[in-house]
Short mmCIF file of C-alpha atoms in Angstrom, two decimals:
data_model
loop_
_atom_site.label_atom_id
_atom_site.label_comp_id
_atom_site.label_asym_id
_atom_site.label_seq_id
_atom_site.Cartn_x
_atom_site.Cartn_y
_atom_site.Cartn_z
CA MET P 1 29.65 -26.22 -108.57
CA ILE P 2 31.44 -29.85 -107.51
CA ASN P 3 35.56 -29.72 -107.43
CA PRO P 4 36.59 -32.19 -108.91
CA PRO P 5 38.72 -35.07 -106.94
CA ALA P 6 42.40 -34.11 -106.26
CA SER P 7 43.39 -37.23 -108.66
CA TYR P 8 41.61 -35.72 -111.97
CA ARG P 9 43.56 -32.25 -111.68
CA TRP P 10 47.09 -33.62 -110.59
CA ILE P 11 46.75 -35.75 -113.71
CA ARG P 12 45.52 -32.66 -115.56
CA ARG P 13 48.69 -30.89 -114.72
CA ILE P 14 50.86 -33.24 -115.46
CA ALA P 15 48.83 -33.62 -119.27
CA LEU P 16 49.88 -29.59 -119.34
CA ALA P 17 53.32 -30.23 -118.03
CA VAL P 18 53.99 -32.60 -120.31
CA LEU P 19 52.07 -30.53 -123.37
CA LEU P 20 54.10 -27.29 -122.16
CA VAL P 21 57.39 -29.51 -122.77
CA PHE P 22 56.20 -30.85 -125.95
CA THR P 23 55.50 -26.82 -127.20
CA LEU P 24 58.52 -25.27 -125.91
CA THR P 25 61.52 -28.16 -126.81
CA PRO P 26 61.84 -26.70 -130.71
CA VAL P 27 61.80 -23.15 -129.92
CA LEU P 28 64.41 -23.64 -127.14
CA VAL P 29 66.40 -25.86 -129.64
CA MET P 30 65.59 -22.93 -132.02
CA LEU P 31 66.44 -20.28 -130.19
CA SER P 32 69.81 -22.35 -128.81
CA SER P 33 70.84 -22.73 -132.58
CA SER P 34 69.99 -19.35 -133.62
CA LEU P 35 73.13 -18.17 -130.85
CA LYS P 36 75.48 -20.36 -132.09
CA PRO P 37 78.50 -20.06 -134.65
CA LEU P 38 78.18 -22.48 -137.98
CA GLN P 39 80.18 -24.99 -136.95
CA ASP P 40 78.73 -25.40 -133.27
CA VAL P 41 75.51 -26.04 -135.00
CA GLN P 42 76.78 -28.57 -137.13
CA GLY P 43 78.66 -30.51 -134.67
CA PRO P 44 77.25 -32.24 -131.40
CA PHE P 45 73.83 -30.21 -129.93
CA ARG P 46 74.72 -28.66 -127.47
CA TRP P 47 71.73 -26.56 -125.29
CA ILE P 48 73.90 -24.02 -123.91
CA PRO P 49 75.92 -22.28 -126.37
CA SER P 50 79.81 -23.21 -125.99
CA THR P 51 80.15 -19.48 -128.39
CA VAL P 52 77.21 -17.31 -128.03
CA THR P 53 77.18 -14.88 -131.11
CA LEU P 54 74.06 -12.38 -132.39
CA ARG P 55 75.89 -12.32 -135.66
CA PRO P 56 73.26 -14.66 -137.07
CA TYR P 57 70.92 -12.45 -136.28
CA VAL P 58 72.50 -10.27 -138.98
CA ASP P 59 73.28 -12.07 -141.18
CA ILE P 60 69.64 -13.17 -142.80
CA TRP P 61 69.36 -9.56 -143.42
CA ARG P 62 72.55 -10.25 -145.91
CA THR P 63 71.90 -14.07 -146.96
CA VAL P 64 68.87 -13.55 -148.67
CA PRO P 65 66.87 -10.61 -149.74
CA LEU P 66 64.90 -11.43 -145.73
CA GLY P 67 63.28 -7.77 -145.43
CA ARG P 68 61.41 -8.10 -149.29
CA TYR P 69 60.30 -11.23 -148.53
CA VAL P 70 58.61 -10.11 -145.40
CA VAL P 71 56.75 -6.99 -147.09
CA ASN P 72 55.95 -9.58 -149.78
CA SER P 73 53.93 -12.17 -147.72
CA LEU P 74 52.66 -8.53 -145.20
CA ILE P 75 50.84 -7.38 -148.10
CA VAL P 76 49.72 -11.28 -149.28
CA ALA P 77 48.51 -12.48 -146.09
CA GLY P 78 46.93 -8.23 -145.54
CA GLY P 79 45.32 -8.41 -148.77
CA ALA P 80 44.02 -11.83 -148.38
CA THR P 81 42.96 -10.97 -144.72
CA LEU P 82 41.28 -7.95 -146.54
CA CYS P 83 39.86 -9.67 -149.38
CA SER P 84 38.34 -12.58 -147.22
CA VAL P 85 36.82 -10.74 -143.75
CA LEU P 86 34.72 -8.16 -146.39
CA ILE P 87 33.44 -11.11 -148.87
CA ALA P 88 32.80 -12.85 -146.12
CA ILE P 89 30.90 -10.07 -143.66
CA LEU P 90 28.33 -9.80 -146.98
CA ALA P 91 28.27 -13.82 -147.53
CA ALA P 92 27.48 -14.46 -144.47
CA TYR P 93 24.94 -11.61 -143.91
CA ALA P 94 23.22 -12.49 -146.21
CA VAL P 95 22.86 -16.64 -145.70
CA SER P 96 22.55 -15.83 -142.38
CA ARG P 97 19.32 -13.07 -142.41
CA TYR P 98 18.00 -13.89 -145.50
CA ARG P 99 15.47 -16.87 -147.15
CA PHE P 100 16.52 -17.46 -150.72
CA ARG P 101 16.18 -20.04 -153.64
CA GLY P 102 19.05 -22.68 -153.83
CA ARG P 103 20.57 -20.89 -150.05
CA ARG P 104 20.83 -24.89 -148.67
CA LEU P 105 22.97 -25.61 -151.67
CA PHE P 106 25.42 -22.93 -151.58
CA THR P 107 25.85 -23.01 -147.91
CA VAL P 108 26.64 -26.80 -148.57
CA THR P 109 28.93 -26.41 -151.36
CA VAL P 110 30.97 -24.06 -149.14
CA LEU P 111 31.57 -26.20 -146.72
CA SER P 112 32.70 -28.92 -148.76
CA THR P 113 35.09 -27.78 -150.54
CA GLN P 114 37.06 -27.76 -147.37
CA MET P 115 36.71 -31.61 -148.47
CA PHE P 116 39.10 -31.37 -150.69
CA PRO P 117 42.91 -30.75 -150.67
CA GLY P 118 44.60 -27.89 -151.86
CA ILE P 119 47.10 -29.63 -154.16
CA LEU P 120 43.82 -30.66 -156.33
CA PHE P 121 43.45 -26.15 -157.63
CA LEU P 122 47.30 -25.76 -158.12
CA LEU P 123 47.35 -26.93 -161.87
CA PRO P 124 43.97 -25.12 -162.56
CA LEU P 125 44.99 -22.26 -160.82
CA PHE P 126 48.30 -22.08 -162.05
CA LEU P 127 46.09 -23.35 -165.82
CA LEU P 128 43.97 -20.35 -165.43
CA PHE P 129 46.26 -17.59 -164.62
CA VAL P 130 49.06 -18.58 -167.37
CA ASN P 131 46.36 -18.59 -169.56
CA ILE P 132 44.66 -15.20 -168.46
CA GLY P 133 47.76 -13.90 -168.65
CA ASN P 134 48.27 -14.99 -172.57
CA THR P 135 44.76 -13.63 -173.24
CA THR P 136 44.27 -10.61 -171.53
CA GLY P 137 47.28 -9.31 -170.17
CA LEU P 138 46.53 -9.29 -167.15
CA ALA P 139 50.07 -10.57 -165.19
CA LEU P 140 48.42 -12.49 -162.04
CA TYR P 141 50.92 -15.58 -162.41
CA GLY P 142 54.33 -14.47 -160.88
CA SER P 143 52.10 -11.58 -159.02
CA ARG P 144 51.41 -10.63 -155.64
CA GLY P 145 47.65 -10.22 -156.39
CA GLY P 146 47.90 -13.71 -158.18
CA LEU P 147 48.63 -14.62 -154.70
CA ILE P 148 45.90 -13.33 -152.90
CA LEU P 149 43.35 -14.91 -155.62
CA THR P 150 44.57 -18.13 -155.21
CA TYR P 151 44.61 -18.01 -151.38
CA LEU P 152 40.72 -17.16 -151.14
CA THR P 153 40.06 -19.77 -152.64
CA PHE P 154 40.75 -22.41 -150.06
CA SER P 155 40.33 -19.74 -147.44
CA LEU P 156 37.25 -17.50 -147.92
CA PRO P 157 34.79 -20.99 -147.72
CA PHE P 158 35.53 -21.42 -144.28
CA SER P 159 35.73 -18.44 -143.50
CA ILE P 160 32.08 -17.54 -144.42
CA TRP P 161 31.11 -20.44 -143.26
CA MET P 162 32.59 -20.23 -139.63
CA LEU P 163 31.02 -16.40 -139.42
CA VAL P 164 27.68 -17.57 -140.41
CA GLY P 165 27.51 -19.79 -137.39
CA TYR P 166 28.33 -16.28 -135.43
CA LEU P 167 26.33 -14.11 -136.80
CA ASP P 168 23.01 -16.68 -135.95
CA SER P 169 24.03 -16.39 -132.91
CA ILE P 170 23.68 -12.27 -132.53
CA PRO P 171 19.19 -11.93 -132.00
CA ARG P 172 17.50 -10.58 -135.22
CA ASP P 173 15.48 -7.90 -132.86
CA LEU P 174 18.65 -6.14 -133.37
CA ASP P 175 17.51 -6.30 -136.67
CA GLU P 176 13.96 -5.15 -136.42
CA ALA P 177 14.95 -2.30 -134.47
CA ALA P 178 17.04 -0.63 -137.04
CA ALA P 179 14.82 -1.14 -139.60
CA VAL P 180 12.29 1.03 -136.87
CA ASP P 181 14.86 3.65 -136.72
CA GLY P 182 15.20 3.47 -140.40
CA CYS P 183 18.08 1.94 -141.38
CA GLY P 184 18.26 -0.08 -144.67
CA PRO P 185 20.16 -3.36 -145.13
CA LEU P 186 23.33 -1.79 -145.90
CA ARG P 187 23.32 0.46 -142.94
CA THR P 188 22.52 -2.01 -140.55
CA LEU P 189 24.91 -4.43 -141.29
CA VAL P 190 27.42 -1.87 -140.64
CA ARG P 191 26.33 0.03 -138.03
CA ILE P 192 24.56 -2.52 -136.34
CA ILE P 193 25.71 -6.46 -136.92
CA VAL P 194 29.60 -5.73 -137.50
CA PRO P 195 30.17 -4.29 -133.54
CA ALA P 196 28.18 -6.63 -132.25
CA ALA P 197 30.41 -9.27 -134.83
CA VAL P 198 33.82 -8.33 -133.54
CA PRO P 199 34.98 -11.27 -132.24
CA GLY P 200 33.97 -13.84 -134.68
CA ILE P 201 35.47 -11.07 -137.99
CA VAL P 202 39.11 -11.39 -135.62
CA ALA P 203 38.57 -15.32 -135.58
CA VAL P 204 37.48 -15.10 -139.71
CA ALA P 205 41.05 -12.43 -139.80
CA VAL P 206 43.58 -15.07 -137.70
CA TYR P 207 42.63 -18.09 -139.66
CA ALA P 208 42.71 -16.18 -142.99
CA PHE P 209 46.33 -14.36 -142.38
CA MET P 210 47.44 -17.64 -140.65
CA THR P 211 46.56 -19.76 -143.56
CA ALA P 212 47.88 -17.36 -146.08
CA TRP P 213 51.60 -16.19 -143.90
CA GLY P 214 52.81 -19.80 -143.21
CA GLU P 215 51.37 -21.18 -146.98
CA VAL P 216 54.66 -22.70 -148.80
CA LEU P 217 53.22 -25.44 -151.73
CA PHE P 218 50.97 -21.79 -154.02
CA ALA P 219 53.40 -19.98 -152.99
CA SER P 220 56.41 -21.91 -154.59
CA VAL P 221 54.37 -22.51 -157.91
CA MET P 222 52.73 -19.23 -158.04
CA THR P 223 55.24 -16.83 -157.35
CA ASN P 224 58.91 -15.26 -158.46
CA ASP P 225 62.28 -13.52 -157.43
CA GLU P 226 60.41 -10.75 -156.70
CA THR P 227 56.91 -12.50 -154.97
CA ARG P 228 58.47 -14.84 -152.80
CA THR P 229 57.01 -15.24 -149.51
CA LEU P 230 58.65 -15.97 -146.08
CA ALA P 231 58.00 -19.17 -146.35
CA VAL P 232 59.47 -20.18 -149.56
CA GLY P 233 62.35 -17.38 -148.97
CA LEU P 234 63.53 -19.00 -146.09
CA GLN P 235 64.62 -22.13 -148.37
CA GLY P 236 67.68 -19.76 -149.19
CA TYR P 237 69.72 -20.53 -146.24
CA ALA P 238 70.60 -23.40 -148.50
CA THR P 239 73.10 -23.35 -150.95
CA GLN P 240 74.40 -26.40 -153.07
CA THR P 241 76.96 -26.53 -150.69
CA ASP P 242 76.19 -26.28 -147.28
CA VAL P 243 72.87 -24.87 -144.87
CA TYR P 244 73.23 -22.32 -142.55
CA TRP P 245 70.88 -23.94 -139.82
CA ASN P 246 71.44 -21.06 -137.35
CA GLN P 247 70.29 -18.34 -139.50
CA VAL P 248 67.86 -20.26 -140.48
CA MET P 249 66.66 -20.90 -136.45
CA ALA P 250 67.25 -16.68 -136.90
CA ALA P 251 65.17 -16.13 -139.11
CA SER P 252 62.50 -18.68 -138.54
CA LEU P 253 62.19 -17.19 -135.23
CA VAL P 254 62.60 -13.37 -135.95
CA VAL P 255 59.30 -13.74 -137.98
CA SER P 256 57.52 -16.46 -135.69
CA VAL P 257 57.38 -12.82 -133.09
CA PRO P 258 54.83 -10.77 -134.41
CA VAL P 259 52.40 -12.83 -135.49
CA VAL P 260 52.65 -15.10 -132.59
CA ALA P 261 52.38 -11.57 -130.55
CA GLY P 262 49.52 -10.19 -132.62
CA PHE P 263 47.67 -13.71 -132.11
CA LEU P 264 48.02 -14.11 -128.15
CA LEU P 265 46.36 -10.27 -128.09
CA LEU P 266 43.41 -11.20 -129.92
CA GLN P 267 42.55 -14.95 -128.15
CA ARG P 268 39.82 -13.72 -126.24
CA TYR P 269 38.49 -12.41 -129.20
CA LEU P 270 39.89 -15.83 -131.78
CA VAL P 271 38.24 -17.89 -128.57
CA ALA P 272 34.99 -15.75 -128.20
CA GLY P 273 34.66 -15.71 -132.26
CA LEU P 274 34.88 -19.76 -132.80
CA THR P 275 32.90 -21.38 -129.82
CA ALA P 276 30.04 -19.39 -130.52
CA GLY P 277 29.01 -19.96 -133.63
CA ALA P 278 29.71 -23.92 -131.97
CA VAL P 279 27.78 -23.30 -129.44
CA LYS P 280 24.42 -22.19 -131.56
#
C-alpha cells in the first residue's frame, strides 16, 4: 500500500477537526444552556454557566408529560421498525431469489416512491384514516397504530430496496445447500438467509427507527394529546408568555442519549449493511 503524502494527511486532519467542531458545537451549547437558570439562558450567552443547576432536568418531567411522550415514541418507533423489518425481509427475499412477472416493475415502483416529498401523502392519508374511522369504526386517526402505518409508507420502500441489495450479495449456493438438506423456502429464509443478513437487517432497523423517532410533520397532524410523540411534545415547553429554553435543551439531551448510544453500538452493523448493498 502506498502511503499518502504528508500534505494529504494534514489536510485530512484539518478537515476532520473542522467537522468535529461543527458537529459538537450545537451539543455543547445545549449542554451549557441546560445547566443554567432560565434568566441566564435568556441573557447574553456564556459557554461556562455562572450558576450551575440541575433543576431543568427535574422540571422537564413536570412542565409537560414527557414520560408519556417517551412511551408513545418508543411504541410508535418500535412498531414501525418491527413491521418494516419483517415486511422488508419477506419482500426482499422474494425479489432477490425469485424471477416473476412484474418483478422489475415492482422494484422500480418501490424505489420511485422515494422521489416524492412526504407532505404530498399527508392529506390523502389524513382523509383515508378519517373515512376508515367513519365507515368501520376503526380509529386510525389519532392512534399509535395509525401513526405506525403512516411511517411504513415512507420507511418500507427504502428498506425493501436496501435489503434487496444486501440479499443479492449472499451466495445462492447457501439456498441450494439448504434445499438439498430438505429445507423449504421459508425454512431457508429463517435458518440460512436471515442469520447471514444480520448487518443488512440492522441497517434497515436503524433507518426505520430513526425515521420514526424524529419525524414531526405527520406526528403533529396524526396524533392527539394522548398519543403525541416526543418530536411534537417538545413544543410544549413554549407557552404563550415564555419559552423554557433550559428545559428544552435538557429534554433534547435526555431523549437523544438512548438513540445515540444505540446507534454507536450498532454502528459496525449499519456500515456493513449499507456498504454490502452498495458494492454489489
